[in-house]
Amino acid sequence: MKNKIVLPILLIIFLTASAQAATFVVNSIGDGADANLADNICMTATAGECTLRAAIEQANQTVGTDQINFNILGAGVKTIAPLAALPDITETITIDGYTQPGATANSAATSDNAVILIELSGALAGANANGLTLPQSASGSTIRGLAINRFSRVGISLAGGDNIVIAGNFIGTNATGTIDLGNASVGIYGEFAAQSNGNVIGGTTPADRNVVSGNGNAGILFEFQAINNVVQGNFVGLAADGAAALGNDSFGIGFGSFTAGTLIGGDDAADGAVDGIVGARNYISGNASNGVFIGSGIVVQGNFIGTDTAGASARPNNGGIGFNVGSGTIIGGAAAGAGNLISGNTGDGISIGNSSNLTIKNNRIGTTANGISALGNGGDGVEITAGSGNNQIGGAALNEGNIIAFNAEDGIQINDVGFAPVGNPISGNSIHTNGGLGINLSVDNVTANDANDADAGANRLQNFPVITYAQSASTRVVGTFNSTSGTTFRLEFFNSPTADASGNGEGQTFVGAINVTTDAGGDAAFDQIFAPTSAIGSFISATATNLSTGDTSEFSNARQVSGPTAASVTIGGRVLNESGRGVFGAQIRMTDASGNTRYAMTNPFGFYRFNDVSAGATYVLTAQRKGFEFAPRVVLVSEDLNELNFPALSGLP
């Protein structure tokens, strides 16, 4: 009776053991299949031989996370060249090439000194072969320490696999990361027909860095329905030294539609890094198309796009970041380390097409990593094209403004060819030394203001302010503004050491901002003193943003800053109707003998005032208000004039 009971128990124990997770050690570069899939032993028909193919086959038979390690005798790189496509990985697995004796993971901050000794070559694998394929059943797997190259399709296919870690590999290069041995298509591919979520490509330590370069299509590409994926710390289009370009033949990194929740890079300060030298930053350079091409709901932070790892020299992508049918994506951010460096690219730094509700903050676009020296993109800093609206460039809060400088064409171009983009606010940026305008609406050089802003086009061709006077000792700015009546606008003022050749300045240093509300005639005036001092001889310019629509204008005229006068007085008074009541919203124009003009507007009680008027000079003052006529006044000013009134000659009572 005992024997009849014991035998079934032993059989159950044996079957359970054979189904448990196991570690398989590859000891051969051969391609033989496993001889007996039922024995839980990796061995081909040759006694004692375990190939990578046989190890994958055995791992696919077991439950739990299997481990594939390597111990192939002999020095140097061991090249495994399968004669046909390897089997799909259908169970959770860890493949670790760093277990090969002598192999070591990267420890360098801005290069990759990994010693990879296991090369998986597709040179003999035939047509339509991937290096490794991980469908849904392989979710949770890890691939480390491999050079994967020369496959006729993709290096690693995420064919529905979730929560997969791909770290410390060279994909598309030789085992030293220096020679282009690209896979014929994508390096790492989230298959179009299979949703792959929660995967991590790279990581925030040096050992996690992948080099994904030299491939015949994109470096990393998720085309459709892939959410919450993370791409961090990689070289995409650079060689392992971090200096030489070894570009992929299309995008560096691409995420298409329905790929929300994806993070490319990250706020390196949160990772304890110093400005991203080690951490989440990707270096995405040297690629034949955009460095990054993305859709909706993605965060792109802390990356170097178009430069070497020092951020000092160009390693151009064809363009920096491109969009198509995107919404809600964030480029940069106000946190320390969140901004991207987007410089040195052949085309535009950022190109926005058919996209809306994007946020672009705290990036350096056209400079070196220090934000000061020139490393311009070959096109515009930022281009917004037809079908795009409500995209925010910069912001009013601390560290939200971008530096957009030294680009070959415009700093920001909003192109109205086709369906005009509208509602794109531009705020708090440092925009200077670009080849074209600082901000260009409609690609026609300076777009002239029109009365009451009745025209349409890019950003509704928002009118810009007119600066009539700028003075140092703090910064005083005087001028007028005309646009849509009864509307509140944010006027932002900037200082630059030189004026743009167009006469309408760019804006290198943010000085301050005020809100003005236009009257029934669409007019407003300003006379504002800001705390920062602008150097005598520098130039002040301004933009206007309609706070109702989000449309931002081009830059205003550049007005040179004069020094404070040796002695100054005030001129003031009232504008009165025929009944002796104050006239609200009348414009007072004051012109000196040299033609310099200042403006003031009357308050609800009809009072106006000019401060800091040079004494000992003659001025012509005129008052204007629709429905009224006023006589001009000519005055020689030697002291304060506080009752220089303008009674109406004719008009409505």
CSV table of C-alpha atoms in Angstrom, one decimal, residues 156-582:
chain,number,residue,atom,x,y,z
A,156,ILE,CA,14.3,44.1,-30.6
A,157,SER,CA,10.5,43.8,-31.3
A,158,LEU,CA,8.1,44.6,-28.5
A,159,ALA,CA,5.2,42.8,-30.1
A,160,GLY,CA,2.8,43.4,-27.3
A,161,GLY,CA,5.1,42.8,-24.4
A,162,ASP,CA,4.6,45.1,-21.3
A,163,ASN,CA,6.9,46.2,-18.5
A,164,ILE,CA,10.0,45.0,-20.3
A,165,VAL,CA,13.4,46.5,-19.4
A,166,ILE,CA,15.9,47.0,-22.2
A,167,ALA,CA,19.1,48.3,-20.7
A,168,GLY,CA,22.9,48.4,-21.3
A,169,ASN,CA,22.7,47.1,-24.9
A,170,PHE,CA,24.3,48.3,-28.2
A,171,ILE,CA,21.6,48.0,-30.9
A,172,GLY,CA,22.7,48.7,-34.5
A,173,THR,CA,26.4,48.9,-33.9
A,174,ASN,CA,29.3,46.5,-33.4
A,175,ALA,CA,30.2,45.3,-29.9
A,176,THR,CA,32.3,48.4,-29.2
A,177,GLY,CA,29.6,50.8,-30.2
A,178,THR,CA,31.8,52.5,-32.8
A,179,ILE,CA,30.8,51.0,-36.2
A,180,ASP,CA,27.5,51.1,-38.0
A,181,LEU,CA,26.1,47.6,-38.3
A,182,GLY,CA,22.5,48.7,-38.3
A,183,ASN,CA,19.5,46.5,-38.3
A,184,ALA,CA,17.6,47.0,-41.6
A,185,SER,CA,14.6,48.6,-39.9
A,186,VAL,CA,14.1,49.9,-36.4
A,187,GLY,CA,16.4,49.4,-33.5
A,188,ILE,CA,13.7,48.9,-30.8
A,189,TYR,CA,10.2,48.7,-32.1
A,190,GLY,CA,6.8,48.8,-30.4
A,191,GLU,CA,4.9,47.0,-33.1
A,192,PHE,CA,2.1,48.9,-34.8
A,193,ALA,CA,-0.5,46.1,-34.3
A,194,ALA,CA,0.4,45.3,-30.8
A,195,GLN,CA,0.0,47.6,-27.8
A,196,SER,CA,3.1,47.6,-25.5
A,197,ASN,CA,2.9,49.5,-22.3
A,198,GLY,CA,5.0,50.3,-19.3
A,199,ASN,CA,8.3,49.4,-20.9
A,200,VAL,CA,11.6,51.0,-19.8
A,201,ILE,CA,14.3,51.6,-22.4
A,202,GLY,CA,17.5,52.6,-20.6
A,203,GLY,CA,17.3,54.1,-17.1
A,204,THR,CA,18.9,56.7,-14.8
A,205,THR,CA,22.2,55.0,-14.1
A,206,PRO,CA,25.2,54.7,-16.4
A,207,ALA,CA,24.9,50.9,-16.5
A,208,ASP,CA,21.4,51.2,-17.9
A,209,ARG,CA,22.4,53.2,-21.0
A,210,ASN,CA,21.7,51.7,-24.4
A,211,VAL,CA,23.4,52.9,-27.6
A,212,VAL,CA,20.8,52.7,-30.3
A,213,SER,CA,22.5,53.9,-33.5
A,214,GLY,CA,23.1,53.1,-37.1
A,215,ASN,CA,19.7,51.4,-37.8
A,216,GLY,CA,18.0,51.6,-41.2
A,217,ASN,CA,14.9,53.2,-39.9
A,218,ALA,CA,14.2,54.9,-36.5
A,219,GLY,CA,16.3,54.2,-33.5
A,220,ILE,CA,13.3,53.7,-31.1
A,221,LEU,CA,9.8,53.7,-32.5
A,222,PHE,CA,6.4,53.1,-31.0
A,223,GLU,CA,3.8,53.7,-33.7
A,224,PHE,CA,0.4,53.2,-32.1
A,225,GLN,CA,-1.4,52.6,-28.8
A,226,ALA,CA,1.6,52.4,-26.5
A,227,ILE,CA,1.2,54.1,-23.1
A,228,ASN,CA,3.4,54.8,-20.1
A,229,ASN,CA,6.7,53.9,-21.7
A,230,VAL,CA,9.9,55.4,-20.5
A,231,VAL,CA,13.0,56.2,-22.5
A,232,GLN,CA,15.9,57.5,-20.4
A,233,GLY,CA,19.7,57.8,-20.4
A,234,ASN,CA,20.4,56.5,-23.9
A,235,PHE,CA,22.6,57.5,-26.8
A,236,VAL,CA,20.3,57.5,-29.9
A,237,GLY,CA,22.3,58.3,-33.0
A,238,LEU,CA,25.7,58.7,-31.3
A,239,ALA,CA,28.6,56.3,-31.0
A,240,ALA,CA,29.6,55.0,-27.6
A,241,ASP,CA,32.2,57.7,-27.2
A,242,GLY,CA,29.4,60.3,-27.0
A,243,ALA,CA,31.1,62.4,-29.6
A,244,ALA,CA,30.9,60.8,-33.1
A,245,ALA,CA,27.6,60.7,-35.0
A,246,LEU,CA,26.3,57.3,-35.9
A,247,GLY,CA,22.8,58.2,-36.9
A,248,ASN,CA,19.7,56.1,-37.5
A,249,ASP,CA,18.3,56.6,-41.0
A,250,SER,CA,15.0,58.1,-39.8
A,251,PHE,CA,13.9,59.5,-36.4
A,252,GLY,CA,16.0,59.1,-33.3
A,253,ILE,CA,12.9,58.4,-31.1
A,254,GLY,CA,9.4,58.3,-32.4
A,255,PHE,CA,6.0,57.9,-30.7
A,256,GLY,CA,2.9,58.1,-32.7
A,257,SER,CA,-0.8,58.4,-31.9
A,258,PHE,CA,-2.3,57.1,-28.7
A,259,THR,CA,1.0,56.9,-26.9
A,260,ALA,CA,0.1,59.0,-23.8
A,261,GLY,CA,2.0,58.8,-20.6
A,262,THR,CA,5.3,58.4,-22.3
A,263,LEU,CA,8.4,60.0,-20.7
A,264,ILE,CA,11.4,60.7,-22.9
A,265,GLY,CA,14.2,61.8,-20.6
A,266,GLY,CA,13.2,63.4,-17.3
A,267,ASP,CA,13.8,66.0,-14.8
A,268,ASP,CA,17.4,65.1,-13.9
A,269,ALA,CA,17.4,67.2,-10.8
A,270,ALA,CA,14.9,64.8,-9.4
A,271,ASP,CA,17.3,62.0,-10.0
A,272,GLY,CA,20.0,63.6,-7.9
A,273,ALA,CA,22.1,64.5,-11.0
A,274,VAL,CA,23.8,67.8,-11.7
A,275,ASP,CA,22.1,69.2,-14.8
A,276,GLY,CA,21.5,65.7,-16.1
A,277,ILE,CA,25.2,64.7,-16.6
A,278,VAL,CA,24.2,61.3,-15.2
A,279,GLY,CA,20.6,60.5,-15.1
A,280,ALA,CA,17.5,60.5,-17.2
A,281,ARG,CA,18.9,62.6,-20.1
A,282,ASN,CA,18.9,61.0,-23.6
A,283,TYR,CA,21.5,62.2,-26.1
A,284,ILE,CA,19.6,62.2,-29.4
A,285,SER,CA,21.8,63.3,-32.3
A,286,GLY,CA,23.0,62.6,-35.8
A,287,ASN,CA,19.8,61.1,-37.1
A,288,ALA,CA,18.6,61.5,-40.6
A,289,SER,CA,15.1,62.8,-39.7
A,290,ASN,CA,13.9,64.5,-36.5
A,291,GLY,CA,15.7,63.7,-33.3
A,292,VAL,CA,12.3,63.2,-31.7
A,293,PHE,CA,9.0,62.9,-33.5
A,294,ILE,CA,6.0,62.6,-31.3
A,295,GLY,CA,2.2,62.8,-30.9
A,296,SER,CA,0.0,63.3,-27.8
A,297,GLY,CA,0.4,63.2,-24.1
A,298,ILE,CA,4.1,62.8,-24.0
A,299,VAL,CA,6.7,64.5,-21.7
A,300,VAL,CA,10.1,65.3,-23.2
A,301,GLN,CA,12.6,66.7,-20.6
A,302,GLY,CA,16.2,67.1,-19.9
A,303,ASN,CA,17.5,65.8,-23.3
A,304,PHE,CA,20.3,67.0,-25.6
A,305,ILE,CA,19.0,66.9,-29.1
A,306,GLY,CA,21.4,67.7,-32.0
A,307,THR,CA,24.6,68.0,-30.0
A,308,ASP,CA,27.5,66.0,-28.6
A,309,THR,CA,27.3,65.0,-24.9
A,310,ALA,CA,29.0,68.1,-23.8
A,311,GLY,CA,26.3,70.2,-25.5
A,312,ALA,CA,29.1,72.3,-27.1
A,313,SER,CA,29.2,71.0,-30.7
A,314,ALA,CA,26.6,70.2,-33.3
A,315,ARG,CA,25.8,66.6,-34.2
A,316,PRO,CA,22.8,67.5,-36.3
A,317,ASN,CA,19.6,65.7,-36.7
A,318,ASN,CA,17.6,66.8,-39.7
A,319,GLY,CA,15.3,68.6,-37.2
A,320,GLY,CA,15.1,68.7,-33.4
A,321,ILE,CA,11.6,67.9,-32.3
A,322,GLY,CA,8.7,67.4,-34.7
A,323,PHE,CA,5.0,67.0,-34.1
A,324,ASN,CA,2.2,65.6,-36.1
A,325,VAL,CA,-1.4,65.5,-34.7
A,326,GLY,CA,-0.2,66.0,-31.1
A,327,SER,CA,-2.0,67.3,-28.1
A,328,GLY,CA,-1.1,67.9,-24.5
A,329,THR,CA,2.6,67.1,-24.9
A,330,ILE,CA,5.1,68.9,-22.7
A,331,ILE,CA,8.5,69.9,-23.9
A,332,GLY,CA,10.7,70.9,-21.0
A,333,GLY,CA,9.3,72.4,-17.8
A,334,ALA,CA,10.0,74.9,-15.1
A,335,ALA,CA,11.8,72.5,-12.7
A,336,ALA,CA,15.6,72.5,-12.6
A,337,GLY,CA,16.9,70.1,-15.2
A,338,ALA,CA,13.6,69.7,-17.0
A,339,GLY,CA,14.6,71.9,-20.0
A,340,ASN,CA,15.9,70.3,-23.2
A,341,LEU,CA,18.9,71.5,-25.2
A,342,ILE,CA,17.7,71.6,-28.9
A,343,SER,CA,20.5,73.0,-30.9
A,344,GLY,CA,22.7,72.4,-33.9
A,345,ASN,CA,20.1,70.7,-36.0
A,346,THR,CA,19.9,71.1,-39.8
A,347,GLY,CA,16.3,72.2,-39.8
A,348,ASP,CA,14.0,73.7,-37.2
A,349,GLY,CA,14.6,73.3,-33.5
A,350,ILE,CA,10.9,72.5,-32.9
A,351,SER,CA,8.4,72.1,-35.7
A,352,ILE,CA,4.7,71.9,-34.7
A,353,GLY,CA,2.1,70.8,-37.3
A,354,ASN,CA,-1.5,69.9,-36.8
A,355,SER,CA,-1.0,70.0,-33.0
A,356,SER,CA,-2.6,71.9,-30.1
A,357,ASN,CA,-2.3,72.5,-26.4
A,358,LEU,CA,1.4,71.9,-26.3
A,359,THR,CA,3.6,73.4,-23.6
A,360,ILE,CA,7.2,74.4,-24.4
A,361,LYS,CA,9.1,75.8,-21.4
A,362,ASN,CA,12.6,76.4,-20.1
A,363,ASN,CA,14.4,75.0,-23.2
A,364,ARG,CA,17.6,76.2,-24.8
A,365,ILE,CA,16.9,76.3,-28.5
A,366,GLY,CA,19.9,77.4,-30.6
A,367,THR,CA,22.6,77.8,-27.9
A,368,THR,CA,25.2,75.6,-26.3
A,369,ALA,CA,24.5,74.0,-23.0
A,370,ASN,CA,25.5,77.1,-21.2
A,371,GLY,CA,22.6,79.0,-22.8
A,372,ILE,CA,25.0,81.8,-23.9
A,373,SER,CA,27.1,80.6,-26.8
A,374,ALA,CA,25.8,80.1,-30.3
A,375,LEU,CA,24.8,76.7,-31.7
A,376,GLY,CA,21.9,77.6,-33.8
A,377,ASN,CA,19.5,75.4,-35.7
A,378,GLY,CA,19.5,75.8,-39.5
A,379,GLY,CA,15.8,76.8,-39.7
A,380,ASP,CA,13.5,78.5,-37.2
A,381,GLY,CA,13.9,78.1,-33.5
A,382,VAL,CA,10.2,77.1,-33.2
A,383,GLU,CA,7.9,76.8,-36.2
A,384,ILE,CA,4.1,76.5,-35.8
A,385,THR,CA,2.3,75.6,-39.0
A,386,ALA,CA,-1.3,75.3,-40.3
A,387,GLY,CA,-3.8,73.6,-38.1
A,388,SER,CA,-2.0,74.2,-34.8
A,389,GLY,CA,-3.4,76.4,-32.0
A,390,ASN,CA,-3.3,77.0,-28.3
A,391,ASN,CA,0.3,76.1,-27.9
A,392,GLN,CA,2.1,77.9,-25.1
A,393,ILE,CA,5.8,78.9,-25.7
A,394,GLY,CA,7.3,80.1,-22.4
A,395,GLY,CA,5.3,81.4,-19.5
A,396,ALA,CA,5.1,84.2,-16.9
A,397,ALA,CA,6.4,82.2,-13.9
A,398,LEU,CA,10.0,81.7,-12.9
A,399,ASN,CA,12.0,79.4,-15.2
A,400,GLU,CA,9.2,79.0,-17.7
A,401,GLY,CA,10.8,81.1,-20.5
A,402,ASN,CA,12.8,79.5,-23.3
A,403,ILE,CA,16.1,80.8,-24.7
A,404,ILE,CA,15.6,81.0,-28.5
A,405,ALA,CA,18.7,82.4,-30.1
A,406,PHE,CA,21.2,82.2,-32.9
A,407,ASN,CA,18.9,80.2,-35.2
A,408,ALA,CA,19.4,80.8,-39.0
A,409,GLU,CA,15.8,81.9,-39.7
A,410,ASP,CA,13.2,83.3,-37.3
A,411,GLY,CA,13.2,82.8,-33.6
A,412,ILE,CA,9.5,81.8,-33.6
A,413,GLN,CA,7.6,81.6,-36.9
A,414,ILE,CA,3.8,81.1,-37.0
A,415,ASN,CA,3.1,80.2,-40.5
A,416,ASP,CA,-0.4,80.9,-41.9
A,417,VAL,CA,-0.1,79.0,-45.1
A,418,GLY,CA,-3.3,77.0,-45.2
A,419,PHE,CA,-5.4,77.1,-42.1
A,420,ALA,CA,-3.9,79.8,-39.9
A,421,PRO,CA,-2.7,78.8,-36.4
A,422,VAL,CA,-4.2,81.0,-33.7
A,423,GLY,CA,-4.2,81.4,-30.0
A,424,ASN,CA,-0.5,80.6,-29.5
A,425,PRO,CA,0.7,82.7,-26.5
A,426,ILE,CA,4.4,83.5,-26.4
A,427,SER,CA,5.6,84.8,-23.0
A,428,GLY,CA,8.7,85.4,-20.9
A,429,ASN,CA,11.2,84.1,-23.4
A,430,SER,CA,14.7,85.3,-24.3
A,431,ILE,CA,14.6,85.7,-28.0
A,432,HIS,CA,17.7,87.2,-29.7
A,433,THR,CA,20.3,87.1,-32.5
A,434,ASN,CA,18.2,85.0,-34.8
A,435,GLY,CA,18.7,85.4,-38.6
A,436,GLY,CA,15.1,86.5,-39.2
A,437,LEU,CA,12.6,88.2,-36.9
A,438,GLY,CA,12.3,87.3,-33.2
A,439,ILE,CA,8.6,86.5,-33.8
A,440,ASN,CA,7.3,86.3,-37.3
A,441,LEU,CA,3.5,86.1,-38.1
A,442,SER,CA,2.6,85.1,-41.6
A,443,VAL,CA,6.2,84.7,-43.0
A,444,ASP,CA,6.2,88.2,-44.5
A,445,ASN,CA,8.8,90.1,-42.4
A,446,VAL,CA,7.3,92.7,-40.1
A,447,THR,CA,3.5,92.7,-40.3
A,448,ALA,CA,2.3,96.3,-40.0
A,449,ASN,CA,-0.3,97.2,-37.4
A,450,ASP,CA,-3.8,97.9,-38.6
A,451,ALA,CA,-6.5,100.0,-37.0
A,452,ASN,CA,-8.5,98.1,-34.4
A,453,ASP,CA,-6.8,94.9,-35.4
A,454,ALA,CA,-9.4,93.9,-37.8
A,455,ASP,CA,-7.3,91.6,-39.9
A,456,ALA,CA,-6.9,87.8,-39.6
A,457,GLY,CA,-4.1,85.3,-40.1
A,458,ALA,CA,-1.4,83.7,-37.9
A,459,ASN,CA,-2.2,84.5,-34.2
A,460,ARG,CA,-4.9,86.7,-35.8
A,461,LEU,CA,-2.0,89.1,-36.8
A,462,GLN,CA,-2.2,90.6,-33.3
A,463,ASN,CA,-1.0,94.2,-33.3
A,464,PHE,CA,2.2,95.1,-31.4
A,465,PRO,CA,2.7,98.1,-29.1
A,466,VAL,CA,4.5,101.2,-30.3
A,467,ILE,CA,7.2,102.5,-28.0
A,468,THR,CA,7.8,106.2,-28.1
A,469,TYR,CA,10.3,106.7,-25.3
A,470,ALA,CA,12.6,104.6,-23.2
A,471,GLN,CA,14.8,105.8,-20.4
A,472,SER,CA,17.5,104.4,-18.1
A,473,ALA,CA,17.8,104.8,-14.3
A,474,SER,CA,15.5,101.8,-13.7
A,475,THR,CA,13.7,101.3,-17.0
A,476,ARG,CA,11.0,103.7,-18.0
A,477,VAL,CA,8.9,102.8,-21.1
A,478,VAL,CA,6.3,105.1,-22.7
A,479,GLY,CA,4.1,104.3,-25.7
A,480,THR,CA,0.8,103.5,-27.2
A,481,PHE,CA,-1.2,100.5,-28.2
A,482,ASN,CA,-4.1,100.0,-30.6
A,483,SER,CA,-6.0,96.7,-31.0
A,484,THR,CA,-9.5,95.3,-30.4
A,485,SER,CA,-11.6,97.6,-28.3
A,486,GLY,CA,-12.6,96.9,-24.7
A,487,THR,CA,-10.0,94.1,-24.4
A,488,THR,CA,-7.3,93.4,-21.9
A,489,PHE,CA,-3.8,92.7,-23.1
A,490,ARG,CA,-0.5,91.7,-21.5
A,491,LEU,CA,2.3,93.8,-22.7
A,492,GLU,CA,5.8,92.3,-22.1
A,493,PHE,CA,8.9,94.5,-22.4
A,494,PHE,CA,12.4,93.3,-23.3
A,495,ASN,CA,15.9,94.7,-23.4
A,496,SER,CA,18.5,93.9,-26.1
A,497,PRO,CA,22.0,95.3,-26.6
A,498,THR,CA,21.3,95.8,-30.3
A,499,ALA,CA,18.3,96.4,-32.5
A,500,ASP,CA,17.2,93.8,-35.0
A,501,ALA,CA,17.9,94.8,-38.6
A,502,SER,CA,14.2,95.0,-39.3
A,503,GLY,CA,13.8,97.8,-36.9
A,504,ASN,CA,11.4,95.7,-34.8
A,505,GLY,CA,13.5,94.3,-32.0
A,506,GLU,CA,13.9,90.9,-30.6
A,507,GLY,CA,13.9,90.5,-26.9
A,508,GLN,CA,17.0,89.2,-25.1
A,509,THR,CA,16.2,90.0,-21.5
A,510,PHE,CA,12.7,90.2,-19.9
A,511,VAL,CA,12.2,93.6,-18.2
A,512,GLY,CA,8.6,93.3,-17.0
A,513,ALA,CA,5.0,93.2,-18.0
A,514,ILE,CA,1.8,95.2,-17.5
A,515,ASN,CA,-1.8,94.7,-18.4
A,516,VAL,CA,-3.7,97.4,-20.4
A,517,THR,CA,-7.3,97.5,-21.4
A,518,THR,CA,-8.2,99.3,-24.6
A,519,ASP,CA,-11.0,101.8,-24.8
A,520,ALA,CA,-13.9,102.0,-27.2
A,521,GLY,CA,-11.6,103.2,-29.9
A,522,GLY,CA,-9.2,100.3,-29.4
A,523,ASP,CA,-6.6,102.6,-27.8
A,524,ALA,CA,-4.4,102.4,-24.7
A,525,ALA,CA,-1.3,104.2,-23.5
A,526,PHE,CA,1.4,103.2,-21.1
A,527,ASP,CA,4.1,105.0,-19.1
A,528,GLN,CA,5.7,102.4,-16.9
A,529,ILE,CA,8.8,102.3,-14.7
A,530,PHE,CA,10.3,98.8,-14.2
A,531,ALA,CA,12.9,98.0,-11.5
A,532,PRO,CA,15.6,96.5,-13.7
A,533,THR,CA,18.0,99.1,-15.2
A,534,SER,CA,18.5,99.0,-18.9
A,535,ALA,CA,21.8,100.3,-20.2
A,536,ILE,CA,21.9,103.6,-22.0
A,537,GLY,CA,22.2,102.9,-25.8
A,538,SER,CA,20.5,99.5,-25.5
A,539,PHE,CA,17.1,98.9,-27.0
A,540,ILE,CA,13.6,98.2,-25.6
A,541,SER,CA,11.0,96.2,-27.5
A,542,ALA,CA,7.6,94.8,-26.5
A,543,THR,CA,5.0,92.2,-27.4
A,544,ALA,CA,1.2,92.2,-26.8
A,545,THR,CA,-0.9,89.1,-25.9
A,546,ASN,CA,-4.6,89.2,-26.1
A,547,LEU,CA,-5.6,87.6,-22.7
A,548,SER,CA,-8.9,86.4,-24.2
A,549,THR,CA,-7.6,84.6,-27.2
A,550,GLY,CA,-4.0,83.9,-26.4
A,551,ASP,CA,-2.7,85.5,-29.5
A,552,THR,CA,0.8,87.1,-29.2
A,553,SER,CA,2.1,89.8,-31.6
A,554,GLU,CA,5.4,90.2,-33.2
A,555,PHE,CA,7.9,92.4,-31.5
A,556,SER,CA,7.4,96.1,-31.5
A,557,ASN,CA,9.7,98.8,-32.8
A,558,ALA,CA,13.1,98.8,-31.0
A,559,ARG,CA,13.4,102.1,-29.1
A,560,GLN,CA,16.9,103.1,-27.9
A,561,VAL,CA,17.3,103.8,-24.2
A,562,SER,CA,18.3,107.3,-23.4
A,563,GLY,CA,19.9,108.6,-20.2
A,564,PRO,CA,18.0,110.4,-17.4
A,565,THR,CA,17.7,114.1,-18.0
A,566,ALA,CA,19.7,116.5,-15.8
A,567,ALA,CA,16.5,118.4,-14.7
A,568,SER,CA,13.0,117.3,-15.2
A,569,VAL,CA,9.5,118.7,-14.6
A,570,THR,CA,5.9,117.4,-15.0
A,571,ILE,CA,3.2,118.4,-17.4
A,572,GLY,CA,-0.4,117.6,-16.6
A,573,GLY,CA,-3.9,118.8,-16.8
A,574,ARG,CA,-7.4,117.8,-17.9
A,575,VAL,CA,-9.2,117.2,-21.1
A,576,LEU,CA,-12.7,118.7,-20.9
A,577,ASN,CA,-15.9,118.5,-22.9
A,578,GLU,CA,-18.0,121.6,-23.6
A,579,SER,CA,-19.8,121.3,-20.3
A,580,GLY,CA,-16.5,121.3,-18.4
A,581,ARG,CA,-16.5,117.6,-17.5
A,582,GLY,CA,-13.5,115.4,-17.8
